[in-house]
PDB file of C-alpha atoms in Angstrom:
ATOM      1  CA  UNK Y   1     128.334  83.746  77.198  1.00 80.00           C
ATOM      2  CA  UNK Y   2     125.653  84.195  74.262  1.00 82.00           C
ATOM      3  CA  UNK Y   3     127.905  86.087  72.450  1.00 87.00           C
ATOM      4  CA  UNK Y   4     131.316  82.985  72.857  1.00 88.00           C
ATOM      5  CA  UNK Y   5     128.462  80.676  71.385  1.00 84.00           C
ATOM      6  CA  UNK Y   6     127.618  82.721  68.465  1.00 86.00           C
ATOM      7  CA  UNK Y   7     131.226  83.264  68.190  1.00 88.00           C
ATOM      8  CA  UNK Y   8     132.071  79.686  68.832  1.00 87.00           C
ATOM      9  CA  UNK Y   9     129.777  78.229  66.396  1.00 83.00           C
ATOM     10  CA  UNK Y  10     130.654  80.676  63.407  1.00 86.00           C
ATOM     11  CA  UNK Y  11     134.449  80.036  63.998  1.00 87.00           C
ATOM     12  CA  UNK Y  12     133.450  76.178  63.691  1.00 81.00           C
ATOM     13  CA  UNK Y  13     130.777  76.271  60.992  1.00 78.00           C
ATOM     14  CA  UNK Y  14     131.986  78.967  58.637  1.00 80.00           C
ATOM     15  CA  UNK Y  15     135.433  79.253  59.336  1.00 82.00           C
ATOM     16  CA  UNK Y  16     135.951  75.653  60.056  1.00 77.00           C
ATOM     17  CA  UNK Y  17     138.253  76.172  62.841  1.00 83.00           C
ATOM     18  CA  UNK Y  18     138.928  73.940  65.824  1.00 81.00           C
ATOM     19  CA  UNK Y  19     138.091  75.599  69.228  1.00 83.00           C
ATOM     20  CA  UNK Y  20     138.780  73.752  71.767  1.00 84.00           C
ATOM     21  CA  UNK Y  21     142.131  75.401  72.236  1.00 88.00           C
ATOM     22  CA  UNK Y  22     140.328  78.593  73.028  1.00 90.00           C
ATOM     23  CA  UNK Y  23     138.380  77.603  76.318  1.00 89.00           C
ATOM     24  CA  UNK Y  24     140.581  79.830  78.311  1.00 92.00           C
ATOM     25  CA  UNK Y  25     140.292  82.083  76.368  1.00 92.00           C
ATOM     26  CA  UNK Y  26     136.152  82.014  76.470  1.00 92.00           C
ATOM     27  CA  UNK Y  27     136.373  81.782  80.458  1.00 92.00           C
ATOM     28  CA  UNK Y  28     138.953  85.193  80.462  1.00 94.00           C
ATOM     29  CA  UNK Y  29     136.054  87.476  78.214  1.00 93.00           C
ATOM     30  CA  UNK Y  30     132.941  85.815  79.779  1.00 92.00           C
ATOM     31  CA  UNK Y  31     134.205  86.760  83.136  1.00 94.00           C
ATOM     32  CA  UNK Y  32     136.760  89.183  82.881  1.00 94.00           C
ATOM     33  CA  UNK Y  33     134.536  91.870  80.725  1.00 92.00           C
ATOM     34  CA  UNK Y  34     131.136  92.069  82.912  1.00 92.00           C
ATOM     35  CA  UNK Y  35     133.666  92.279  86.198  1.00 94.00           C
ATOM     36  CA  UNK Y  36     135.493  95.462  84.986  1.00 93.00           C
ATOM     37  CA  UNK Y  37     132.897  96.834  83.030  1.00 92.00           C
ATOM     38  CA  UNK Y  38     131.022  96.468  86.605  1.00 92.00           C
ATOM     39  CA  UNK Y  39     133.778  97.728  88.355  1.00 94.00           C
ATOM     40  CA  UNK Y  40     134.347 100.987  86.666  1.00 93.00           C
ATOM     41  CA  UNK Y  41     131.350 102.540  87.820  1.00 93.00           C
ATOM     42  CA  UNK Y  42     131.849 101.119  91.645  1.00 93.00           C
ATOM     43  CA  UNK Y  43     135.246 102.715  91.516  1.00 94.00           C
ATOM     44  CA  UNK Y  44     133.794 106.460  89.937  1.00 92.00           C
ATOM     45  CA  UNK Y  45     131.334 105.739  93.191  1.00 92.00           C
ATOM     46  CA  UNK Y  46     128.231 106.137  90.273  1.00 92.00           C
ATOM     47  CA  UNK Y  47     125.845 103.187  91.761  1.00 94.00           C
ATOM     48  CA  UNK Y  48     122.851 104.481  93.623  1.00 91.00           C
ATOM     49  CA  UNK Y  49     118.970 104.195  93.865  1.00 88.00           C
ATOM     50  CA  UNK Y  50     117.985 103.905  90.205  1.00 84.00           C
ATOM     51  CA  UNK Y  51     114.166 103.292  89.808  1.00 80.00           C
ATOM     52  CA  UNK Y  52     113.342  99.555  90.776  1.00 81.00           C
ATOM     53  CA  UNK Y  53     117.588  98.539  91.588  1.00 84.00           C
ATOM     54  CA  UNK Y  54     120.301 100.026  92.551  1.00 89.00           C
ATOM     55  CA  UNK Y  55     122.390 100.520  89.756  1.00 90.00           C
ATOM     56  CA  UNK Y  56     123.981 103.808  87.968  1.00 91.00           C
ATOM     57  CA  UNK Y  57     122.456 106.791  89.541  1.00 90.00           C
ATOM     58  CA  UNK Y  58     120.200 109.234  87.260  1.00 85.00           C
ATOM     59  CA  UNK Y  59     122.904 111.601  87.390  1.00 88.00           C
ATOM     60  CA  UNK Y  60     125.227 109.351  84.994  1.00 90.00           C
ATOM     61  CA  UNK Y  61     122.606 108.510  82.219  1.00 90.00           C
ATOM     62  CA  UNK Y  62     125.562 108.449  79.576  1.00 91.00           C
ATOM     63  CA  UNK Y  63     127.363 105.831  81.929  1.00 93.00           C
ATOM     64  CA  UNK Y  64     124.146 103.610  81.399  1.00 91.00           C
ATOM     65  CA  UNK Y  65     124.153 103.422  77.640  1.00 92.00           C
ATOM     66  CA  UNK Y  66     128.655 103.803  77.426  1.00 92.00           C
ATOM     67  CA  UNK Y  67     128.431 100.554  79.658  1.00 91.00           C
ATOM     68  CA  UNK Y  68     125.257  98.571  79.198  1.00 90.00           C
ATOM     69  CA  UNK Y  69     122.671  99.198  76.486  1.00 91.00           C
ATOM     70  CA  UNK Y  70     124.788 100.196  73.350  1.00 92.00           C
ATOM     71  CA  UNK Y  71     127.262  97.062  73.834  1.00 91.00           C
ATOM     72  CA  UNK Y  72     124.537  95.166  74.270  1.00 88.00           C
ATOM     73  CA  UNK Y  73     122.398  96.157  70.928  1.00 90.00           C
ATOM     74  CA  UNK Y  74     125.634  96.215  69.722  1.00 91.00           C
ATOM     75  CA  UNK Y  75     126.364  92.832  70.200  1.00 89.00           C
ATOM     76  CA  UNK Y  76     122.821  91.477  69.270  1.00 87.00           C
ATOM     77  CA  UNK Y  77     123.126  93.082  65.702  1.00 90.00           C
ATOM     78  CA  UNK Y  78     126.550  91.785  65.720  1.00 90.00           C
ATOM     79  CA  UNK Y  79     124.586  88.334  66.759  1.00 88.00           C
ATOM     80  CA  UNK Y  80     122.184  88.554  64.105  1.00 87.00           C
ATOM     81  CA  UNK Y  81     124.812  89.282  61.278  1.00 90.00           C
ATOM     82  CA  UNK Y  82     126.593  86.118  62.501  1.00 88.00           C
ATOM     83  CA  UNK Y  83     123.456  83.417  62.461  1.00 86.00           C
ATOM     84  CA  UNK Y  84     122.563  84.697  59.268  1.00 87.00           C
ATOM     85  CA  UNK Y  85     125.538  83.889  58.333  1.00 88.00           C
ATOM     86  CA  UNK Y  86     125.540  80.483  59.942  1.00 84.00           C
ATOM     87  CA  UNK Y  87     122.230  79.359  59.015  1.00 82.00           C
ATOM     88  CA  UNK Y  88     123.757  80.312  54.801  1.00 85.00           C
ATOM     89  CA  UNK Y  89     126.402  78.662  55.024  1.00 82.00           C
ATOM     90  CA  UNK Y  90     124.367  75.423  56.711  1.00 78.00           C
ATOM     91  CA  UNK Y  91     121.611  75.396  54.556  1.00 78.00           C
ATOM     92  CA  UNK Y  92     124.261  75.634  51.404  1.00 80.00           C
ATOM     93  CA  UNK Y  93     126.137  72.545  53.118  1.00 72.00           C
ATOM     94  CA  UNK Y  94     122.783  70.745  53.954  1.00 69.00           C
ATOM     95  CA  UNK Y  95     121.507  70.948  50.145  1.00 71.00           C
ATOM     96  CA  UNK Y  96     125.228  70.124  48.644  1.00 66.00           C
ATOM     97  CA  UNK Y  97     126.136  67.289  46.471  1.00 56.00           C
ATOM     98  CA  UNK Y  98     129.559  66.259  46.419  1.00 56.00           C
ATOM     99  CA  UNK Y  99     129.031  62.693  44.426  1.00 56.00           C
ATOM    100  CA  UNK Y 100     129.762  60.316  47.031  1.00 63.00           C
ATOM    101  CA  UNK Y 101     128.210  59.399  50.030  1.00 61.00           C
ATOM    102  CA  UNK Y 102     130.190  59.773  52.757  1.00 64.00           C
ATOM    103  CA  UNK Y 103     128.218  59.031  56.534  1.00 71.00           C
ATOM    104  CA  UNK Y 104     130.500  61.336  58.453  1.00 68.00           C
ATOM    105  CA  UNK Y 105     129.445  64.215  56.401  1.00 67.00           C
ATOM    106  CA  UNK Y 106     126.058  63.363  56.437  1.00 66.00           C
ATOM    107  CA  UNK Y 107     125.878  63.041  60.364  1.00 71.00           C
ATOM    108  CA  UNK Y 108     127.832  66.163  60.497  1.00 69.00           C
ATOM    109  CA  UNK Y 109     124.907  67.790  58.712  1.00 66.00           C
ATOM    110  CA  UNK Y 110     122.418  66.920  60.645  1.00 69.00           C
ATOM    111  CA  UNK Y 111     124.247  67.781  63.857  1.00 70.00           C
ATOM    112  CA  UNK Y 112     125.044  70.911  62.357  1.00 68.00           C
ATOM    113  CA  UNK Y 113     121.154  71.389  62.029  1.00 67.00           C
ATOM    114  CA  UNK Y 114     120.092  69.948  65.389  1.00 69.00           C
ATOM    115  CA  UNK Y 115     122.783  72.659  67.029  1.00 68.00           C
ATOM    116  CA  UNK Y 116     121.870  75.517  65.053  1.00 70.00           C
ATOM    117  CA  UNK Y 117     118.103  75.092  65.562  1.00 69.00           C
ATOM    118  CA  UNK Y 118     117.504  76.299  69.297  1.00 68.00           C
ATOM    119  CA  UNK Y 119     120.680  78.714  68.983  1.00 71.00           C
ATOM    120  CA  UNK Y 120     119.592  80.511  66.486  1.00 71.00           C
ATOM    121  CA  UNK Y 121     116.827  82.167  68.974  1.00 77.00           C
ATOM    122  CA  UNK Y 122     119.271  83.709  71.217  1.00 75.00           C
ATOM    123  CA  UNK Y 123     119.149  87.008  69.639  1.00 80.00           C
ATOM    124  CA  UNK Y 124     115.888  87.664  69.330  1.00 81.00           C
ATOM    125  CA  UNK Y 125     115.410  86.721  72.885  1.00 83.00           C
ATOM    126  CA  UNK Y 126     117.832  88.962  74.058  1.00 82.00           C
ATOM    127  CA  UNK Y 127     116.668  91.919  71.906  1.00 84.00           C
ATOM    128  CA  UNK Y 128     112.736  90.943  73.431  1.00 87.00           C
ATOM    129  CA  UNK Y 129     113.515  91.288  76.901  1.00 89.00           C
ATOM    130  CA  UNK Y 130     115.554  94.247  76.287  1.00 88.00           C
ATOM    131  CA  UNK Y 131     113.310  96.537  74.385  1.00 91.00           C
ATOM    132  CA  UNK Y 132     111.328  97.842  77.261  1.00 91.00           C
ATOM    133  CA  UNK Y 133     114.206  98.350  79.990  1.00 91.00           C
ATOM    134  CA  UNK Y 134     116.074 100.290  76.561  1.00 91.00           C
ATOM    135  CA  UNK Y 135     112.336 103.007  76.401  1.00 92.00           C
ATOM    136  CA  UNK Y 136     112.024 103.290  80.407  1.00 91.00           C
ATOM    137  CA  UNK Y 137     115.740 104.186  80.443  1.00 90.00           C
ATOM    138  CA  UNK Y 138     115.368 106.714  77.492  1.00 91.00           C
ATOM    139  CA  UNK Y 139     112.690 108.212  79.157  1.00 91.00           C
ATOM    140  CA  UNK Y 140     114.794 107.890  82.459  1.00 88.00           C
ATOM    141  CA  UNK Y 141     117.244 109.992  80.322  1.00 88.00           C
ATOM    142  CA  UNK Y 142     114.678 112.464  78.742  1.00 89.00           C
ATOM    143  CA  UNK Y 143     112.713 113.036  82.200  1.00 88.00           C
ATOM    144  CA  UNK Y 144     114.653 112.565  84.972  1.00 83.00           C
ATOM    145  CA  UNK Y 145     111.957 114.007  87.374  1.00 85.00           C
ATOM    146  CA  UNK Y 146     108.902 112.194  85.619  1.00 87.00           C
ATOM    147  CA  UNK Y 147     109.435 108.287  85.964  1.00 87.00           C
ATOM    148  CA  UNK Y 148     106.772 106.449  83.986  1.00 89.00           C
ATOM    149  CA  UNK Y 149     104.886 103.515  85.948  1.00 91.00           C
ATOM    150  CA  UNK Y 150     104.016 101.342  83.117  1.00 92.00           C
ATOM    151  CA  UNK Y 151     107.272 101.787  81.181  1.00 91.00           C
ATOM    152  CA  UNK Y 152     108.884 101.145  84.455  1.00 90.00           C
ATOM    153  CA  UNK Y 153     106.304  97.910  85.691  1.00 92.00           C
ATOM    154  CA  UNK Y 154     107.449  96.708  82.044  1.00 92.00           C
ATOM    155  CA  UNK Y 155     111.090  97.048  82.673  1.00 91.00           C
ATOM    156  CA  UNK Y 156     111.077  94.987  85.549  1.00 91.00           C
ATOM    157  CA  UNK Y 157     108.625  92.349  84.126  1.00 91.00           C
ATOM    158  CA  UNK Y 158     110.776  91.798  80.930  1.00 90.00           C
ATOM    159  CA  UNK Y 159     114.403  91.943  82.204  1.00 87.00           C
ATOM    160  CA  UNK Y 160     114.577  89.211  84.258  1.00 88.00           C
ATOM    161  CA  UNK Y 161     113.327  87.095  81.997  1.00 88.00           C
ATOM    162  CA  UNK Y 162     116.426  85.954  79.805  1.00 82.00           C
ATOM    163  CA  UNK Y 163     116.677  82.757  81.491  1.00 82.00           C
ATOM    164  CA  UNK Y 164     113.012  81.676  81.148  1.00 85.00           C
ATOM    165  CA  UNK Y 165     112.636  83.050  77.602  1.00 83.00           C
ATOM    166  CA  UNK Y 166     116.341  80.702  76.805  1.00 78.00           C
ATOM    167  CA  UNK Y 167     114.556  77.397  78.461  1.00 79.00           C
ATOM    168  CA  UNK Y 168     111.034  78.273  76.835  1.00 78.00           C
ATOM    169  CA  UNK Y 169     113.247  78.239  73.712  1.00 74.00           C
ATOM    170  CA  UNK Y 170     114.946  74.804  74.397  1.00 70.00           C
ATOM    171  CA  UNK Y 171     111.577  73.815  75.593  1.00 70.00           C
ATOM    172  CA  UNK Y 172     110.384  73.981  71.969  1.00 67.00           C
ATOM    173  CA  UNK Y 173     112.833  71.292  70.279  1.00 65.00           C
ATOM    174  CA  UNK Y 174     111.780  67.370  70.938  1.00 67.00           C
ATOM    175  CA  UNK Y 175     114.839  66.375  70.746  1.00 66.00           C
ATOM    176  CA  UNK Y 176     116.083  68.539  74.207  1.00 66.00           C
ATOM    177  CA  UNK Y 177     113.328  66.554  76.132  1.00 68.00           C
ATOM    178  CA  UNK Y 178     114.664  63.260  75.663  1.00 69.00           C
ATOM    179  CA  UNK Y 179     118.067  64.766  76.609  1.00 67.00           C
ATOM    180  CA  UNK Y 180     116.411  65.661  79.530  1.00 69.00           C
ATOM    181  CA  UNK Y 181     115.319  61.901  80.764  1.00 73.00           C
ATOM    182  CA  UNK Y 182     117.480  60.323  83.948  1.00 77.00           C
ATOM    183  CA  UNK Y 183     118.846  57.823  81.052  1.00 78.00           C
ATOM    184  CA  UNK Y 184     120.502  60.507  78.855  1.00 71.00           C
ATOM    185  CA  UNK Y 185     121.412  63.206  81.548  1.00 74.00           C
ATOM    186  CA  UNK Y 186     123.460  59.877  83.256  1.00 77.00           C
ATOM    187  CA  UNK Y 187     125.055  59.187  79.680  1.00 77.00           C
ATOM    188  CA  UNK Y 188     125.948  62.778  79.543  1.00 72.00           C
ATOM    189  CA  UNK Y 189     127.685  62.544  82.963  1.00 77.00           C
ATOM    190  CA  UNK Y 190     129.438  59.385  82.603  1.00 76.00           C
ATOM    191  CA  UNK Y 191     130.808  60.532  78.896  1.00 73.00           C
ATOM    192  CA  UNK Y 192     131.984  63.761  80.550  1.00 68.00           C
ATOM    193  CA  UNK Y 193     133.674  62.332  83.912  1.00 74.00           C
ATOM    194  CA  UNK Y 194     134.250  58.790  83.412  1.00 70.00           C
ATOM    195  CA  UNK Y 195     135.377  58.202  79.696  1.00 51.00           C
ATOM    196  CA  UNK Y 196     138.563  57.560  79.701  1.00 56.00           C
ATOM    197  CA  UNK Y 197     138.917  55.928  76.447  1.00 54.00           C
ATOM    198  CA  UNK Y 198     142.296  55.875  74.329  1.00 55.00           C
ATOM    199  CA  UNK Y 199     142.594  54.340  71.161  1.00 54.00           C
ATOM    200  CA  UNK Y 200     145.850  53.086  70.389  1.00 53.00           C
ATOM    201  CA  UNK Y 201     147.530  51.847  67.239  1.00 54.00           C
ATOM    202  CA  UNK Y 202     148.697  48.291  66.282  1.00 50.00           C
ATOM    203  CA  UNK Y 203     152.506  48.021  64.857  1.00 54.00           C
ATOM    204  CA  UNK Y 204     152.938  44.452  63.712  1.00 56.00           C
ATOM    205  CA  UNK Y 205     156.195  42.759  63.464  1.00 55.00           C
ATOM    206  CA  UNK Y 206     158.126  42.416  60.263  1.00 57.00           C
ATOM    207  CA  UNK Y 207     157.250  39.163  58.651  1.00 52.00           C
ATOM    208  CA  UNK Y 208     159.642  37.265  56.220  1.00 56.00           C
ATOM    209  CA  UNK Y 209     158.040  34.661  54.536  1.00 50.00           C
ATOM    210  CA  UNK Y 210     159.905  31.340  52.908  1.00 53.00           C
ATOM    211  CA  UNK Y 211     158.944  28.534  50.730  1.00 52.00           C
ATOM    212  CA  UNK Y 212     157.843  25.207  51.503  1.00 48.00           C
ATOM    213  CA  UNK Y 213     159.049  22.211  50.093  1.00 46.00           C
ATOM    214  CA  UNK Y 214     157.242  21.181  47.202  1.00 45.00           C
ATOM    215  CA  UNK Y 215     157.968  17.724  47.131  1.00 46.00           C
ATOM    216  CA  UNK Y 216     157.693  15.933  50.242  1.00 49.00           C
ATOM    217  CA  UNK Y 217     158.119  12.069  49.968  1.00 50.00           C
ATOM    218  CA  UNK Y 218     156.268  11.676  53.229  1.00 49.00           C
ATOM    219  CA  UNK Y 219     152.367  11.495  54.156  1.00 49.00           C
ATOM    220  CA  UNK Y 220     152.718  12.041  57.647  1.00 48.00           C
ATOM    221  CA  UNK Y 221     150.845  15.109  58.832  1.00 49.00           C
ATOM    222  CA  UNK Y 222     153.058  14.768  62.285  1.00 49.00           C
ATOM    223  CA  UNK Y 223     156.505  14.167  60.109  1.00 49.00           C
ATOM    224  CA  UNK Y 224     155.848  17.586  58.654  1.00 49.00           C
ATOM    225  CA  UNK Y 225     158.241  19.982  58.909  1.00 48.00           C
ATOM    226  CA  UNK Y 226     157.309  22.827  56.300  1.00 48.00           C
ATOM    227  CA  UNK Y 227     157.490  26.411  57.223  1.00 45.00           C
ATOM    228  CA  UNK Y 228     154.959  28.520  55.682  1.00 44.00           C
ATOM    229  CA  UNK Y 229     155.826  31.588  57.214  1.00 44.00           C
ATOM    230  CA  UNK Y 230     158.169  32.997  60.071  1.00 46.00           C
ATOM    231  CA  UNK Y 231     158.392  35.608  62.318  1.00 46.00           C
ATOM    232  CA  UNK Y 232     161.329  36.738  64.511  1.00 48.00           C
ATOM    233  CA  UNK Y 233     158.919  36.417  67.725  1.00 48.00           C
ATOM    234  CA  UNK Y 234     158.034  32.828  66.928  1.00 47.00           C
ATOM    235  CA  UNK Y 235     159.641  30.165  68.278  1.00 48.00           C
ATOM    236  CA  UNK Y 236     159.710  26.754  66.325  1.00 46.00           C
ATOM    237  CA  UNK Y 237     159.632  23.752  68.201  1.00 47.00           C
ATOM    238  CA  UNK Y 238     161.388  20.142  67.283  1.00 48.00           C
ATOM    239  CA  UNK Y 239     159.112  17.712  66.464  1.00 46.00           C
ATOM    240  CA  UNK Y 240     160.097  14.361  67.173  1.00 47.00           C
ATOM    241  CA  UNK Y 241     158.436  11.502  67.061  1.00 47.00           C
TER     242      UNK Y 241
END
C-alpha cells in the first residue's frame, strides 16, 4: 500500500495524471502480490520454525531474500527516487510565478504541500524498522547453527513497529490532530457517505426581443400595453379595464 501512494502521488504530481480510474487496479497489486508471493512458499511446503516466527525455514535462506528483503529494499530505493522527485517538482511549483493570480492554483499548492509533508517519511520508516531484521537474517544466512540473541531481540523489537513508527509520523503534523477531533472525523464521514451533491447546468430559453412603442398618447400605467420583451413560455394576459 506504501508503495500505490508513492506511486499514486507521483502519477498525480509529476505526471499530472488523473487516478481515480485506477482504484481497481491499486486493490488487484495491494492484495493480489503479498497473497501469491505468500503462497509460493506454502505450496513448495518451505514455512517452518524460523527463529522468533514461523516463516521460511533456515534451509531456504535464498527464498527469504528472492521473496521478502530484496523487493522490499528494492522498493524503498525505488520510494526514495520517487519523493525526491516529488518534493522537486513541488518545491519548483510552490516557488513559480506565472503572472496572474489564480486561487485554485494557489490552494492546489498548498495542498500539494500539506500531502507531501507526512508522506514523504514513509521510506525512511520502512528502511528503519527493516535494517535490523535485514543483519539477523544475514547472519541467519552466514551461521545457520549460531543465532545471535541481540541481533535477534532487535529483529523482533523493530519489525513490528511499521504501524507505530507511520502514526508517530502523522503524530508530528498539527494539522492531522485537528483532523482527528469528533467535528472533523464526522465531516469526513458525512462527505464520504452522505454527499450526494450534483451540480447541474441551466439552459435558458431562446428570447426574442421587440420594440415598444415610442409614442404612446396615453398616461395610464394600467392602459399600457408595451412589450419589452417576450418569451415563447410566457403567456400575455388581456388587460381590460
Amino acid at each position: 500500500w506504501v508503495c500505490l501512494i508513492t506511486l499514486n502521488l507521483y502519477l498525480n504530481l509529476v505526471r499530472e495524471i488523473s487516478t481515480s480510474r485506477y482504484e481497481i487496479f491499486y486493490h488487484l497489486m495491494a492484495w493480489g502480490v503479498p497473497l501469491v508471493m505468500a503462497s509460493l512458499p506454502l505450496i513448495r511446503g518451505y514455512y517452518g520454525p524460523a527463529g522468533a516466527w514461523c516463516w521460511i525455514t533456515d534451509d531456504h535462506v535464498a527464498w527469504r531474500f528472492g521473496i521478502w528483503y530484496i523487493p522490499l529494499f528494492s522498493l524503498i530505493f525505488l520510494m526514495i527516487c520517487c519523493y525526491a522527485r516529488i518534493i522537486c517538482v513541488a518545491n519548483n511549483r510552490m516557488q513559480s510565478w506565472l503572472g496572474t493570480f489564480n486561487p485554485e492554483r494557489e490552494r492546489r499548492k498548498v495542498s500539494l504541500a500539506e500531502e507531501i509533508k507526512p508522506l514523504k517519511w514513509y521510506p525512511s520508516v520502512y528502511l528503519l524498522v527493516s535494517i535490523f531484521p535485514l543483519i539477523n537474517r544475514l547472519h541467519n544466512a552466514f551461521y545457520p547453527q549460531d543465532p545471535s540473541f541481540p541481533l535477534t531481540f532487535l529483529h523482533v523489537l523493530s519489525a513490528p513497529l511499521h504501524g507505530l513508527a507511520n502514526a508517530f509520523v502523522f503524530g508530528l503534523d498539527k494539522e492531522w490532530w485537528s483532523l482527528l477531533s469528533p467535528t472533523g472525523m464526522q465531516l469526513a464521514l458525512h462527505s464520504r457517505l452522505c454527499d450526494q451533491t450534483r451540480i447541474g447546468e441551466y439552459h435558458p430559453g431562446p428570447v426574442r426581443y421587440t420594440q415598444a412603442d415610442l409614442f404612446d398618447p396615453s398616461d395610464d400605467d394600467d392602459n399600457d400595453t408595451n412589450v419589452l420583451f417576450y418569451s415563447p413560455d410566457m403567456t400575455l394576459k388581456d388587460r381590460g379595464p
